[in-house]
Amino acid sequence: MKTLICSAPRQFEYAQIPEPEPIKNHAIIKIKRVGICGTDLHAYEGTQPFFSYPRILGHELSGEIVACDDTAFKIGDAVTIMPYFSCGSCIACRRGKPNCCAQINVFGVHIDGGMKEYISVPTQYLIHGEGLNYDELALVEPLAIGAHGVRRAGLQPEDFVLVIGAGPIGIGTMELAAVSGAKVIALDINETRLKFCKEQLGVHATINATDNNALEQIKALTNNDMPTTVIDATGNLKAINNGIHYLAHGGNYVLIGLQKEAFSFSHPEFHKRETTLMSSRNATKEDFKFVIANLKAGKINPKNYITHTVTFDEVKEHFESWLRPETGVIKAMVHL
Ligand SMILES: [Zn+2]
Ligand SMILES: [Zn+2]
């Protein structure tokens, strides 16, 4: 069968590898869709902190079961995959947080992923498609990342939440925060993306971070209170260092985005707010289920995410272009 290997930064090679054999407690999935996300782009660029080469990318997956020994599933079922393979015995796993397992292997990041015709995965990581189509199912993972951040923040209805970064993770986070009843303010530096948030997502307000009076605009929008939750979905050092200034006293600052450097902010600014600072890593089964329920209910529109579609054979030639924001890419979806 065919696979695509990222052999070194900025290098892809198609190769032939053997098809997986059925093994106990595993299912073989015929891959139908692979979503491309920031993690894949950073891995390709050589800027993903948890990455080594060669590697087969692909962790936003949907497909059809072709072999399975678990009675919870049957041949032909459409599924998505929770790609966070956890050890089950470390302190995080024992406390119900397998998403930040100390020995985590993310399928397509730490270990070879789904950019191939068939994969074999432990059945415990399969999530039933519940009638969603393959495009929707491949969107569940990236949306679950946002759902997890939103759940970590413990939003209350009517809370103001500022989401920084209107990329694919950011807009998912905005939609899921809105579903949770919060009033979402979108902050980005790209006017086109902000316009999209206003028109397509119907967020409460949008603000351009490059405006000199961005802080005053946020103040005015929140009756001088400032947002009680700030969520970073940029993974940009400058944005992360700056985000604290937008946070209400007593608020939560949630970092979903990831970058390589040490972040820093003024201790007095952090202290006077009694800030709760938290990272949000991966997602749990609960987050996947929450996203699936909202997709089924029509509360999230898949069309907002998938801007580019390619066949498996076209991935290599198009990948480089998805690094450039001017292509307007939110999410590229690979069809197999
Ligand atoms: Zn992803
Ligand atoms: Zn573990």
Short mmCIF file of C-alpha atoms and ligand atoms in Angstrom, two decimals:
data_model
loop_
_atom_site.label_atom_id
_atom_site.label_comp_id
_atom_site.label_asym_id
_atom_site.label_seq_id
_atom_site.Cartn_x
_atom_site.Cartn_y
_atom_site.Cartn_z
CA MET A 1 0.00 0.00 0.00
CA LYS A 2 1.00 3.58 -0.50
CA THR A 3 2.24 5.92 2.23
CA LEU A 4 3.74 9.41 2.40
CA ILE A 5 6.81 9.83 4.60
CA CYS A 6 8.17 13.11 5.92
CA SER A 7 11.82 12.03 5.75
CA ALA A 8 13.35 15.34 6.90
CA PRO A 9 12.17 18.94 7.28
CA ARG A 10 10.60 20.09 4.01
CA GLN A 11 11.00 16.65 2.45
CA PHE A 12 8.22 14.22 1.51
CA GLU A 13 8.54 10.85 -0.24
CA TYR A 14 5.81 8.46 -1.37
CA ALA A 15 6.70 4.84 -0.58
CA GLN A 16 5.21 1.34 -0.72
CA ILE A 17 4.89 -0.47 2.62
CA PRO A 18 3.16 -3.74 3.60
CA GLU A 19 -0.52 -3.61 4.60
CA PRO A 20 -1.18 -4.11 8.33
CA GLU A 21 -2.11 -7.63 9.55
CA PRO A 22 -5.01 -8.13 11.98
CA ILE A 23 -3.84 -8.31 15.61
CA LYS A 24 -5.69 -8.76 18.87
CA ASN A 25 -7.60 -5.74 20.22
CA HIS A 26 -6.78 -3.77 17.09
CA ALA A 27 -8.88 -2.71 14.13
CA ILE A 28 -7.75 -2.16 10.57
CA ILE A 29 -9.15 1.04 9.12
CA LYS A 30 -9.28 2.01 5.47
CA ILE A 31 -8.40 5.69 5.64
CA LYS A 32 -10.89 8.02 3.92
CA ARG A 33 -9.80 11.50 5.06
CA VAL A 34 -6.72 13.05 6.61
CA GLY A 35 -7.00 16.63 7.86
CA ILE A 36 -3.85 18.74 7.78
CA CYS A 37 -3.24 20.96 10.78
CA GLY A 38 -0.71 23.36 12.26
CA THR A 39 1.12 20.47 13.95
CA ASP A 40 1.70 18.83 10.54
CA LEU A 41 2.82 22.10 9.00
CA HIS A 42 5.23 22.75 11.90
CA ALA A 43 6.55 19.19 11.65
CA TYR A 44 7.16 19.70 7.95
CA GLU A 45 8.87 23.05 8.60
CA GLY A 46 10.97 21.55 11.40
CA THR A 47 9.50 23.73 14.17
CA GLN A 48 7.38 21.17 16.06
CA PRO A 49 9.00 20.62 19.51
CA PHE A 50 7.96 16.94 19.96
CA PHE A 51 9.01 15.64 16.56
CA SER A 52 11.66 13.40 14.96
CA TYR A 53 12.24 12.19 11.37
CA PRO A 54 11.45 10.16 9.36
CA ARG A 55 7.76 10.24 10.28
CA ILE A 56 4.42 9.45 8.64
CA LEU A 57 2.11 12.37 9.49
CA GLY A 58 -1.67 12.29 9.85
CA HIS A 59 -3.62 12.42 13.12
CA GLU A 60 -6.95 13.98 12.02
CA LEU A 61 -8.47 10.86 10.56
CA SER A 62 -11.63 9.21 9.45
CA GLY A 63 -12.13 5.88 7.79
CA GLU A 64 -14.01 2.64 7.44
CA ILE A 65 -13.44 -0.47 9.54
CA VAL A 66 -12.27 -3.39 7.40
CA ALA A 67 -11.21 -5.76 10.21
CA CYS A 68 -12.01 -5.69 13.91
CA ASP A 69 -12.33 -8.15 16.80
CA ASP A 70 -14.26 -5.78 19.07
CA THR A 71 -18.02 -6.42 19.18
CA ALA A 72 -18.68 -2.71 19.79
CA PHE A 73 -17.84 -2.15 16.10
CA LYS A 74 -18.58 -3.94 12.86
CA ILE A 75 -17.03 -4.12 9.40
CA GLY A 76 -18.07 -1.10 7.34
CA ASP A 77 -18.56 1.24 10.32
CA ALA A 78 -17.37 4.80 9.81
CA VAL A 79 -15.10 5.93 12.63
CA THR A 80 -12.76 8.65 13.75
CA ILE A 81 -9.66 7.98 15.80
CA MET A 82 -8.57 9.49 19.08
CA PRO A 83 -4.86 9.67 18.25
CA TYR A 84 -3.50 10.09 21.80
CA PHE A 85 -2.15 6.67 22.75
CA SER A 86 -1.72 6.64 26.52
CA CYS A 87 0.04 4.16 28.84
CA GLY A 88 -2.90 3.61 31.19
CA SER A 89 -0.66 3.38 34.28
CA CYS A 90 1.14 6.71 34.81
CA ILE A 91 -0.03 9.29 37.34
CA ALA A 92 -2.00 11.27 34.72
CA CYS A 93 -3.71 8.16 33.32
CA ARG A 94 -4.56 6.92 36.82
CA ARG A 95 -6.20 10.28 37.55
CA GLY A 96 -8.37 10.25 34.38
CA LYS A 97 -6.16 12.53 32.28
CA PRO A 98 -4.82 10.25 29.51
CA ASN A 99 -4.61 13.32 27.24
CA CYS A 100 -1.47 14.37 29.12
CA CYS A 101 -0.11 10.85 29.81
CA ALA A 102 3.56 10.96 30.84
CA GLN A 103 4.36 8.38 28.13
CA ILE A 104 1.93 9.65 25.51
CA ASN A 105 2.39 8.65 21.89
CA VAL A 106 0.36 10.81 19.56
CA PHE A 107 -0.38 8.84 16.41
CA GLY A 108 1.10 10.88 13.54
CA VAL A 109 3.34 12.96 15.82
CA HIS A 110 5.47 10.77 18.16
CA ILE A 111 4.74 7.60 16.18
CA ASP A 112 3.81 7.04 12.53
CA GLY A 113 0.29 8.18 11.72
CA GLY A 114 -2.45 7.85 9.15
CA MET A 115 -1.05 9.24 5.91
CA LYS A 116 -1.44 5.84 4.28
CA GLU A 117 -4.14 3.62 2.83
CA TYR A 118 -4.71 1.39 5.87
CA ILE A 119 -3.86 1.72 9.55
CA SER A 120 -4.02 -0.66 12.49
CA VAL A 121 -5.00 0.95 15.80
CA PRO A 122 -6.11 -0.34 19.21
CA THR A 123 -9.91 -0.43 19.23
CA GLN A 124 -9.99 1.58 22.50
CA TYR A 125 -9.09 4.66 20.43
CA LEU A 126 -11.89 4.30 17.87
CA ILE A 127 -14.85 6.65 18.11
CA HIS A 128 -18.05 5.62 16.36
CA GLY A 129 -19.10 7.94 13.53
CA GLU A 130 -22.77 8.15 14.62
CA GLY A 131 -23.95 8.99 11.11
CA LEU A 132 -21.51 11.83 10.44
CA ASN A 133 -19.78 11.85 7.07
CA TYR A 134 -16.04 11.33 6.58
CA ASP A 135 -15.28 15.06 6.28
CA GLU A 136 -17.08 15.78 9.55
CA LEU A 137 -15.41 12.83 11.26
CA ALA A 138 -11.94 14.03 10.28
CA LEU A 139 -12.78 17.41 11.86
CA VAL A 140 -13.68 15.93 15.24
CA GLU A 141 -10.07 15.78 16.51
CA PRO A 142 -9.11 19.41 15.80
CA LEU A 143 -12.46 20.59 17.19
CA ALA A 144 -11.96 18.43 20.28
CA ILE A 145 -8.72 20.35 20.97
CA GLY A 146 -10.81 23.51 21.25
CA ALA A 147 -13.52 21.72 23.22
CA HIS A 148 -10.91 20.60 25.75
CA GLY A 149 -9.58 24.15 26.19
CA VAL A 150 -13.11 25.46 26.64
CA ARG A 151 -13.87 22.76 29.21
CA ARG A 152 -10.62 23.51 31.08
CA ALA A 153 -11.68 27.16 31.27
CA GLY A 154 -14.94 26.23 33.01
CA LEU A 155 -16.94 28.86 31.11
CA GLN A 156 -20.17 30.13 32.58
CA PRO A 157 -23.03 31.34 30.35
CA GLU A 158 -22.67 35.06 29.61
CA ASP A 159 -18.92 35.04 30.40
CA PHE A 160 -16.79 37.07 28.07
CA VAL A 161 -14.11 34.90 26.53
CA LEU A 162 -11.33 36.31 24.42
CA VAL A 163 -9.94 33.82 21.89
CA ILE A 164 -6.60 34.91 20.47
CA GLY A 165 -5.86 33.48 17.03
CA ALA A 166 -8.46 32.76 14.34
CA GLY A 167 -6.74 29.78 12.73
CA PRO A 168 -8.41 26.33 12.58
CA ILE A 169 -7.97 25.63 16.31
CA GLY A 170 -9.00 29.17 17.23
CA ILE A 171 -12.22 29.20 15.24
CA GLY A 172 -13.16 25.76 16.61
CA THR A 173 -12.52 27.10 20.10
CA MET A 174 -14.72 30.12 19.36
CA GLU A 175 -17.61 27.97 18.12
CA LEU A 176 -17.42 25.63 21.09
CA ALA A 177 -17.17 28.52 23.57
CA ALA A 178 -20.26 30.05 21.96
CA VAL A 179 -22.09 26.71 22.18
CA SER A 180 -21.25 26.76 25.90
CA GLY A 181 -23.11 30.07 26.17
CA ALA A 182 -20.14 32.45 26.41
CA LYS A 183 -19.82 35.75 24.56
CA VAL A 184 -16.83 35.34 22.27
CA ILE A 185 -14.44 38.11 21.30
CA ALA A 186 -12.07 37.13 18.49
CA LEU A 187 -8.60 38.69 18.38
CA ASP A 188 -6.27 38.26 15.42
CA ILE A 189 -3.96 40.33 13.23
CA ASN A 190 -5.54 39.23 9.97
CA GLU A 191 -8.58 41.26 8.83
CA THR A 192 -9.81 38.52 6.46
CA ARG A 193 -9.89 36.00 9.29
CA LEU A 194 -11.64 38.47 11.60
CA LYS A 195 -14.24 39.19 8.95
CA PHE A 196 -14.80 35.44 8.66
CA CYS A 197 -15.30 35.18 12.46
CA LYS A 198 -17.86 37.98 12.39
CA GLU A 199 -19.79 36.83 9.33
CA GLN A 200 -19.57 33.04 9.43
CA LEU A 201 -19.19 32.27 13.12
CA GLY A 202 -21.30 35.13 14.42
CA VAL A 203 -18.93 35.92 17.30
CA HIS A 204 -19.90 38.73 19.69
CA ALA A 205 -17.07 41.00 18.47
CA THR A 206 -13.78 40.99 16.59
CA ILE A 207 -10.68 43.05 17.32
CA ASN A 208 -7.51 43.52 15.35
CA ALA A 209 -4.55 43.03 17.71
CA THR A 210 -2.53 45.55 15.70
CA ASP A 211 -5.00 48.36 16.54
CA ASN A 212 -3.32 50.79 18.96
CA ASN A 213 -6.47 50.83 21.07
CA ALA A 214 -7.15 47.05 21.09
CA LEU A 215 -7.04 47.01 24.90
CA GLU A 216 -9.53 49.92 25.16
CA GLN A 217 -11.86 48.21 22.68
CA ILE A 218 -11.90 45.05 24.80
CA LYS A 219 -12.51 47.13 27.93
CA ALA A 220 -15.44 48.89 26.29
CA LEU A 221 -16.95 45.62 25.07
CA THR A 222 -16.85 44.10 28.55
CA ASN A 223 -18.13 47.10 30.55
CA ASN A 224 -14.59 47.66 31.87
CA ASP A 225 -14.49 44.12 33.37
CA MET A 226 -12.22 42.50 30.73
CA PRO A 227 -12.76 38.86 29.64
CA THR A 228 -12.89 36.34 32.50
CA THR A 229 -11.25 33.78 30.21
CA VAL A 230 -8.51 34.39 27.70
CA ILE A 231 -7.62 31.44 25.44
CA ASP A 232 -4.50 31.51 23.32
CA ALA A 233 -4.83 29.54 20.08
CA THR A 234 -1.90 31.16 18.27
CA GLY A 235 1.12 29.35 19.64
CA ASN A 236 2.89 32.66 19.04
CA LEU A 237 5.32 33.80 21.76
CA LYS A 238 4.50 37.51 21.49
CA ALA A 239 0.75 36.83 21.61
CA ILE A 240 1.14 34.53 24.63
CA ASN A 241 3.28 37.04 26.56
CA ASN A 242 0.80 39.80 25.78
CA GLY A 243 -2.46 37.90 26.46
CA ILE A 244 -2.30 38.41 30.23
CA HIS A 245 -3.07 42.12 29.75
CA TYR A 246 -6.52 41.27 28.35
CA LEU A 247 -7.56 39.12 31.31
CA ALA A 248 -10.07 40.10 34.01
CA HIS A 249 -9.09 40.01 37.66
CA GLY A 250 -9.85 36.52 38.96
CA GLY A 251 -9.74 35.12 35.42
CA ASN A 252 -8.37 32.04 33.67
CA TYR A 253 -5.64 32.13 31.04
CA VAL A 254 -5.67 28.97 28.93
CA LEU A 255 -2.87 28.16 26.51
CA ILE A 256 -3.90 25.76 23.75
CA GLY A 257 -1.30 26.90 21.23
CA LEU A 258 2.25 25.62 21.61
CA GLN A 259 5.59 27.15 20.68
CA LYS A 260 9.20 26.34 21.47
CA GLU A 261 10.41 29.18 23.71
CA ALA A 262 9.97 30.13 27.38
CA PHE A 263 7.09 32.57 27.80
CA SER A 264 7.18 35.35 30.36
CA PHE A 265 4.95 38.03 31.80
CA SER A 266 5.13 40.57 34.57
CA HIS A 267 4.70 38.92 37.93
CA PRO A 268 2.72 41.89 39.34
CA GLU A 269 0.31 41.70 36.34
CA PHE A 270 -0.08 37.95 36.92
CA HIS A 271 -0.37 38.29 40.70
CA LYS A 272 -2.79 41.19 40.95
CA ARG A 273 -5.32 39.22 38.89
CA GLU A 274 -4.82 36.06 40.94
CA THR A 275 -4.55 34.53 37.48
CA THR A 276 -5.24 30.86 36.94
CA LEU A 277 -2.82 29.83 34.20
CA MET A 278 -3.40 26.50 32.48
CA SER A 279 -2.25 24.66 29.43
CA SER A 280 -4.66 22.52 27.44
CA ARG A 281 -3.14 19.42 25.89
CA ASN A 282 -4.88 17.19 23.35
CA ALA A 283 -8.43 16.12 24.29
CA THR A 284 -10.34 13.32 25.98
CA LYS A 285 -13.09 10.97 24.84
CA GLU A 286 -15.59 13.29 26.56
CA ASP A 287 -14.40 16.16 24.32
CA PHE A 288 -14.74 13.97 21.20
CA LYS A 289 -18.29 13.05 22.20
CA PHE A 290 -19.16 16.70 22.86
CA VAL A 291 -17.92 17.69 19.39
CA ILE A 292 -19.78 14.83 17.69
CA ALA A 293 -23.02 15.81 19.48
CA ASN A 294 -22.62 19.42 18.32
CA LEU A 295 -21.83 18.40 14.73
CA LYS A 296 -24.89 16.13 14.73
CA ALA A 297 -27.03 18.97 16.09
CA GLY A 298 -25.81 21.24 13.29
CA LYS A 299 -24.28 23.69 15.78
CA ILE A 300 -20.89 23.48 14.04
CA ASN A 301 -20.66 23.93 10.30
CA PRO A 302 -17.91 21.78 8.66
CA LYS A 303 -17.89 24.16 5.68
CA ASN A 304 -16.28 26.79 7.94
CA TYR A 305 -13.14 24.70 8.18
CA ILE A 306 -12.42 22.81 4.97
CA THR A 307 -11.03 25.35 2.52
CA HIS A 308 -8.82 23.04 0.42
CA THR A 309 -9.33 19.49 -0.82
CA VAL A 310 -6.68 17.29 -2.45
CA THR A 311 -6.18 13.64 -3.35
CA PHE A 312 -3.49 11.56 -1.62
CA ASP A 313 -1.25 11.82 -4.70
CA GLU A 314 -1.44 15.63 -4.62
CA VAL A 315 -0.36 16.11 -0.99
CA LYS A 316 3.38 16.35 -1.68
CA GLU A 317 3.06 19.04 -4.35
CA HIS A 318 0.50 21.15 -2.39
CA PHE A 319 1.85 20.89 1.15
CA GLU A 320 4.35 23.75 0.90
CA SER A 321 1.58 26.14 -0.24
CA TRP A 322 -0.45 25.53 2.94
CA LEU A 323 2.35 27.21 4.92
CA ARG A 324 1.47 30.51 3.26
CA PRO A 325 -1.43 32.41 4.88
CA GLU A 326 -2.23 34.21 1.60
CA THR A 327 -3.57 30.90 0.21
CA GLY A 328 -6.42 31.43 2.71
CA VAL A 329 -6.07 27.89 4.02
CA ILE A 330 -7.98 27.04 7.18
CA LYS A 331 -7.93 23.31 6.74
CA ALA A 332 -6.75 21.18 3.86
CA MET A 333 -8.48 17.81 3.66
CA VAL A 334 -6.85 14.83 1.94
CA HIS A 335 -9.24 12.37 0.25
CA LEU A 336 -8.26 8.73 -0.12
ZN ZN B 1 -4.16 18.52 14.52
ZN ZN B 2 -0.08 7.37 31.07
#
